[in-house]
Coordinates of C-alpha atoms and ligand atoms in Angstrom, one line a residue:
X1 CA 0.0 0.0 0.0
X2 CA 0.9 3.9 -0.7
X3 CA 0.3 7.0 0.6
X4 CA -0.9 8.1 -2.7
X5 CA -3.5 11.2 -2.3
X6 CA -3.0 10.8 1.6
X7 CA -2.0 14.2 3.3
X8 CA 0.6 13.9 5.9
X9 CA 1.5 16.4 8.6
X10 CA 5.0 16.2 10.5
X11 CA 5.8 18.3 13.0
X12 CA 9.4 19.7 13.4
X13 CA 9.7 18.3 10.0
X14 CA 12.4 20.5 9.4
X15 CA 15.4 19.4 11.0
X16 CA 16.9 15.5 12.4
X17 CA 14.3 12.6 12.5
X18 CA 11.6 15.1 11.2
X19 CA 13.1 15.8 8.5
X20 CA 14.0 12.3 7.5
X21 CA 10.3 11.3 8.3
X22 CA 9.1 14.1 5.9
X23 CA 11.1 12.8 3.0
X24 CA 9.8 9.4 3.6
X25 CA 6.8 9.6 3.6
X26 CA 6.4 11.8 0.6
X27 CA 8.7 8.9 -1.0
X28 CA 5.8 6.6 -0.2
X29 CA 2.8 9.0 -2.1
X30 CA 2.0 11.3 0.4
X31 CA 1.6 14.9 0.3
X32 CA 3.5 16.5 3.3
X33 CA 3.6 19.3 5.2
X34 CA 6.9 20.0 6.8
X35 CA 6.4 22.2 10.3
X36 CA 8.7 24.2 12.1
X37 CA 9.2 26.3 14.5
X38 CA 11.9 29.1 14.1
X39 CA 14.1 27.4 11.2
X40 CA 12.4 28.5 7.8
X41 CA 15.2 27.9 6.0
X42 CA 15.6 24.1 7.1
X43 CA 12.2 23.2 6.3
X44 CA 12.2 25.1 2.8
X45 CA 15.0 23.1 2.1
X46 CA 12.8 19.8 2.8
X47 CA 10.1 21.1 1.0
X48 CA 12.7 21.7 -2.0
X49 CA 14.2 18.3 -2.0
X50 CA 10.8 16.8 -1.8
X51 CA 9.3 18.7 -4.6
X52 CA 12.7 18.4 -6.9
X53 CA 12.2 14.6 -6.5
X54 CA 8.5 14.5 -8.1
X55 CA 6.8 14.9 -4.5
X56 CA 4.2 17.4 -2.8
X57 CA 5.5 19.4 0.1
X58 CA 4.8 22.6 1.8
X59 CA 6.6 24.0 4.8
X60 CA 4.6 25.3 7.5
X61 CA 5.3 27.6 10.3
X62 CA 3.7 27.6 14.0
X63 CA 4.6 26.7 17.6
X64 CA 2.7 23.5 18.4
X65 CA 3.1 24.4 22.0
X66 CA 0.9 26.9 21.5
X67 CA -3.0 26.0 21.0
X68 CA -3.9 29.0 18.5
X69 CA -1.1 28.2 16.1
X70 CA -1.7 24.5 15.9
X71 CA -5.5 26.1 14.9
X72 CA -4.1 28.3 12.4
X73 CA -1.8 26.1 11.2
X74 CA -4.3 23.1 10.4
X75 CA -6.7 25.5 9.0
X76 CA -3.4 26.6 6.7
X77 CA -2.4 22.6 6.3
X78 CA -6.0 21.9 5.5
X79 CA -6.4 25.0 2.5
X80 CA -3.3 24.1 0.6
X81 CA -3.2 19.8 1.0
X82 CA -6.4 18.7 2.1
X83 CA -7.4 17.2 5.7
X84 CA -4.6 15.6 7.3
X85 CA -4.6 11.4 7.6
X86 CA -1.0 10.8 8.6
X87 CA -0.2 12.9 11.9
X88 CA 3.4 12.7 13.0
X89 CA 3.8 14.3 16.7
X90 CA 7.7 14.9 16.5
X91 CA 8.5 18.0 17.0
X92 CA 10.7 18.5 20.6
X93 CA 13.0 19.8 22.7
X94 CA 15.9 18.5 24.7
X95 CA 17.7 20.5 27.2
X96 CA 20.1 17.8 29.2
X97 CA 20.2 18.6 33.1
X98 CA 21.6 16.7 35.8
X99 CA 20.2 15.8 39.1
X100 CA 21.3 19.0 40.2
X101 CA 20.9 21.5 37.8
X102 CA 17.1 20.7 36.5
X103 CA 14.6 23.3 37.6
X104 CA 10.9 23.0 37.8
X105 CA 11.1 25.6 35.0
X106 CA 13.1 22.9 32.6
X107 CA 10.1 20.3 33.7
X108 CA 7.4 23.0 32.4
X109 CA 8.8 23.4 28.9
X110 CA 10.0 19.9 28.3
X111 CA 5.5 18.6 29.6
X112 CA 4.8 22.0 27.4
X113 CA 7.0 21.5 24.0
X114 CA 7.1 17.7 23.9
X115 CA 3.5 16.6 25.5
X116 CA 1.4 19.3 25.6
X117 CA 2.2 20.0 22.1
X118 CA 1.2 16.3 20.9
X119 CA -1.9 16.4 22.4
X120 CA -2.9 19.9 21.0
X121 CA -1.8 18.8 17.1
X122 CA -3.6 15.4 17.9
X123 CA -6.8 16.9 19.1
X124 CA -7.0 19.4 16.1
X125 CA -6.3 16.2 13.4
X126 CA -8.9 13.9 15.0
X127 CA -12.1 15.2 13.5
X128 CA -10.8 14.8 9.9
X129 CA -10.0 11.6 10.3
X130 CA -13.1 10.3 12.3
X131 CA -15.0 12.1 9.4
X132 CA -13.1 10.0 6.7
X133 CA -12.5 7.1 8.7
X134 CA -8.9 6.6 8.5
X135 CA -6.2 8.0 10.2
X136 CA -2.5 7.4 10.9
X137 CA -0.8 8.5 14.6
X138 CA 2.5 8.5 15.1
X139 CA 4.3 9.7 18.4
X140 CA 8.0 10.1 18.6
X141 CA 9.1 9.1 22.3
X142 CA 12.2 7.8 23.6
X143 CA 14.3 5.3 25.0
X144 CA 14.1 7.9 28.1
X145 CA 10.3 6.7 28.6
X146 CA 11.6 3.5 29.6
X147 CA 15.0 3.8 31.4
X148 CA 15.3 7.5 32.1
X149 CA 18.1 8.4 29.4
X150 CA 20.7 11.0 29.0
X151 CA 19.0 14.2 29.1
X152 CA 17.1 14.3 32.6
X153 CA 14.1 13.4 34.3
X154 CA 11.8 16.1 32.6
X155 CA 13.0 14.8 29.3
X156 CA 12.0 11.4 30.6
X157 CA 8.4 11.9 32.1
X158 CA 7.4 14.2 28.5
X159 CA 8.1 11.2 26.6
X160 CA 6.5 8.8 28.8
X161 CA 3.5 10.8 29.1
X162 CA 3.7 10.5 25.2
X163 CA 3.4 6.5 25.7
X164 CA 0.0 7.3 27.6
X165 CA -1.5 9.6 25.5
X166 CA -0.4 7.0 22.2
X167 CA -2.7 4.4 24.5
X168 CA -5.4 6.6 25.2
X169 CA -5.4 6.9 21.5
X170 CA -5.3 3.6 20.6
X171 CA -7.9 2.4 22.6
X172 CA -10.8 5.2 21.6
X173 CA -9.5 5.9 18.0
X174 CA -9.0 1.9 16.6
X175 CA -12.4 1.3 16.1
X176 CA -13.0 4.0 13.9
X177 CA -10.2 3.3 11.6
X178 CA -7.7 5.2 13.3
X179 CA -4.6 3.6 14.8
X180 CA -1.8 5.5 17.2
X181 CA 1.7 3.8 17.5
X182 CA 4.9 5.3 19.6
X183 CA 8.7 5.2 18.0
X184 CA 11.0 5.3 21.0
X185 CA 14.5 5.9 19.3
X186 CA 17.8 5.6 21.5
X187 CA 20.4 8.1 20.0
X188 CA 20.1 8.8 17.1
X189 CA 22.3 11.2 14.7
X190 CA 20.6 14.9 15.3
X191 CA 21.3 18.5 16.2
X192 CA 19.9 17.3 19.1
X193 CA 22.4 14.3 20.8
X194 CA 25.1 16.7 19.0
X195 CA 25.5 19.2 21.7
X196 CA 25.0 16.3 24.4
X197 CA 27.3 16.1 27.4
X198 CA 29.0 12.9 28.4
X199 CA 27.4 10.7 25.7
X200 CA 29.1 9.0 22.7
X201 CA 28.5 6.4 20.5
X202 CA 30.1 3.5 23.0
X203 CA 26.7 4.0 24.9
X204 CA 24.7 2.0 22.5
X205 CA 25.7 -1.7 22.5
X206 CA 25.4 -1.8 18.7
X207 CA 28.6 0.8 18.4
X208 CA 26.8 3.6 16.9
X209 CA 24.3 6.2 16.4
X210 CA 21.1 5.5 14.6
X211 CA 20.4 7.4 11.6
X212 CA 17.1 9.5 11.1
X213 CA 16.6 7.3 8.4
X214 CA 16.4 4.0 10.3
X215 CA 13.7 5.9 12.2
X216 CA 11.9 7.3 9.3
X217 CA 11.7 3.8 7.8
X218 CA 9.4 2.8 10.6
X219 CA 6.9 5.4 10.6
X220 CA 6.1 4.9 7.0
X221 CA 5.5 1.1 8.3
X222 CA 3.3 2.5 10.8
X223 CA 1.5 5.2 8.4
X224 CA 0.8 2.2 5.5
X225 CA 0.3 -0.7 8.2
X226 CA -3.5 -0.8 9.5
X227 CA -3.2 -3.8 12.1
X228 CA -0.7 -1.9 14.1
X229 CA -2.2 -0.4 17.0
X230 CA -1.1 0.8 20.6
X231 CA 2.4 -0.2 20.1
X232 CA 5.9 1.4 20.8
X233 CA 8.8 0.4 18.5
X234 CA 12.0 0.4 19.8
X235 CA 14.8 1.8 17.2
X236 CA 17.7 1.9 19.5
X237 CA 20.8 -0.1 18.6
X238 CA 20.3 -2.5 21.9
X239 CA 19.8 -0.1 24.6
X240 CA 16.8 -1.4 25.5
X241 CA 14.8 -4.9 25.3
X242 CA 11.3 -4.5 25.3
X243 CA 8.9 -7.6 26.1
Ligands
NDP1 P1 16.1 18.1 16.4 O1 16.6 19.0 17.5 O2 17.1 17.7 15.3 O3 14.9 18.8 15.7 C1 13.8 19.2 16.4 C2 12.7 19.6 15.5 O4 11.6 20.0 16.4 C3 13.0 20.8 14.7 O5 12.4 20.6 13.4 C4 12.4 22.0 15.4 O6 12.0 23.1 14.6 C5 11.1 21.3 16.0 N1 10.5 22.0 17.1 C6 11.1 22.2 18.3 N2 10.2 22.9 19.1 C7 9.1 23.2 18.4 C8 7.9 23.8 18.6 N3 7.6 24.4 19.7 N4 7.0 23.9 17.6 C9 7.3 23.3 16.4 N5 8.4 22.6 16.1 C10 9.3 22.6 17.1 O7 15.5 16.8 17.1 P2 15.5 15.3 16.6 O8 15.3 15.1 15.2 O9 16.8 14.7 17.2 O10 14.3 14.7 17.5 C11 13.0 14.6 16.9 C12 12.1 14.0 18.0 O11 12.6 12.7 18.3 C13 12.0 14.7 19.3 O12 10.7 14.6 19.8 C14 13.0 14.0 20.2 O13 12.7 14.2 21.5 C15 12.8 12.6 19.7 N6 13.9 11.7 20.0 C16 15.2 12.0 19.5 C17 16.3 11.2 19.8 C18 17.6 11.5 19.3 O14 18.6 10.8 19.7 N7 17.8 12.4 18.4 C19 16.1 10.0 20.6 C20 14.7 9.8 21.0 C21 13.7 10.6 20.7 P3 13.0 24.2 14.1 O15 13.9 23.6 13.0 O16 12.2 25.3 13.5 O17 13.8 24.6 15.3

């Protein structure tokens, strides 16, 4: 199966595992909108090497943190590409902290950027999909969700409470053709493990970084495969074993 005439939205499509995703999916028919937050220029430059290889793309601006961008932003997404079936919730932030350092202000932006944010893009895609019966959702959480991770407990409870809201989901949404599925990468190559302190690639038993591409290759799994449902896939060279 294709994504041929399917709309596709992917947030913080402009940069890492977003950006990867993005490319992906357009590869397998759909029509994508790229979103970012402050880095135009990345996600024109998605948008171009979509576009220059046959595909559909548009890059769209907004905050998804923020509840009347993600309005204004599917009302956009909606005018130029048509209602949205494949949602990916990727967009986030990752400010490492130790025990000692993390403030309860690093715990409000990380529940704000990485959760809050999913459940605000989700919520605004839902009635499309309900109405056409068919919808895709894809969460990007983390090896953190399930042993903690590199960046700090904030980091870690965001992307856990990204695992509950994918179940919630799952459970409510199947039945009406809609499934929800979690990716929880380990490190993987990105702006964002770049500027990491005290991690290399030694910490993943496989010897390596993944690449955005190994993670991109399982959304489009989960965006063409309709009898997954409520699961988290684990891309992450070893770190974890899930049972
Ligand atoms: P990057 O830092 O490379 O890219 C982050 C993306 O999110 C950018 O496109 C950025 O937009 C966007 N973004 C950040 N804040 C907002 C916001 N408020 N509104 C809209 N877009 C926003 O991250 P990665 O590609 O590494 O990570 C992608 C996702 O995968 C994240 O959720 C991350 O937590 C998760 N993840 C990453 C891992 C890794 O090892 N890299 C491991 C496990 C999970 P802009 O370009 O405009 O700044």
């Amino acid at each position: 199966m294709t994504l041929n005439g399917k709309t596709a939205l992917v947030t913080g499509g402009s940069r890492g595992i977003g950006r990867a995703i993005s490319v992906a999916l357009a590869h397998a028919g759909a029509s994508v909108a790229v979103n970012y937050h402050k880095q135009k220029d990345a996600a024109d430059a998605v948008v171009k090497e979509i576009t220059d290889a046959g595909g559909h793309a548009i890059a769209i601006g907004a905050d998804v943190s923020d509840a009347a961008s993600v309005t204004t932003m599917f009302e956009s997404v909606t005018r130029q590409l048509g209602d949205v079936a494949v949602l990916v919730n990727n967009a986030g932030i990752a400010h490492q902290r130790t025990i000692d350092t993390v403030q309860l202000a690093d715990f409000d932006e990380a529940i704000r950027v990485n959760l809050r944010s999913a459940y605000l893009v989700t919520t605004a895609a839902i009635p499309a999909m309900r109405r056409a019966k068919w919808g895709r959702i894809i969460f990007l959480s983390s090896v953190a969700a399930n042993i903690g991770g590199a960046i700090g407990p904030h980091y870690a409870a965001s992307k856990a409470g990204m695992l509950g809201l994918m179940h919630g989901y799952a459970t409510l949404l199947v039945k009406e053709g809609i499934t929800s599925n979690a990716i929880s990468p380990g490190l993987i190559e990105s702006d964002m493990t770049r500027v990491l302190v005290n991690v290399t690639p030694e910490r993943v038993p496989v010897g390596r970084y993944g690449t955005p591409e190994e993670v991109a290759s399982i959304a489009v799994m989960l965006a063409t495969n309709g009898f997954m449902n409520g699961q988290n896939i684990h891309p992450n060279g070893g770190m974890y074993f899930a049972t």
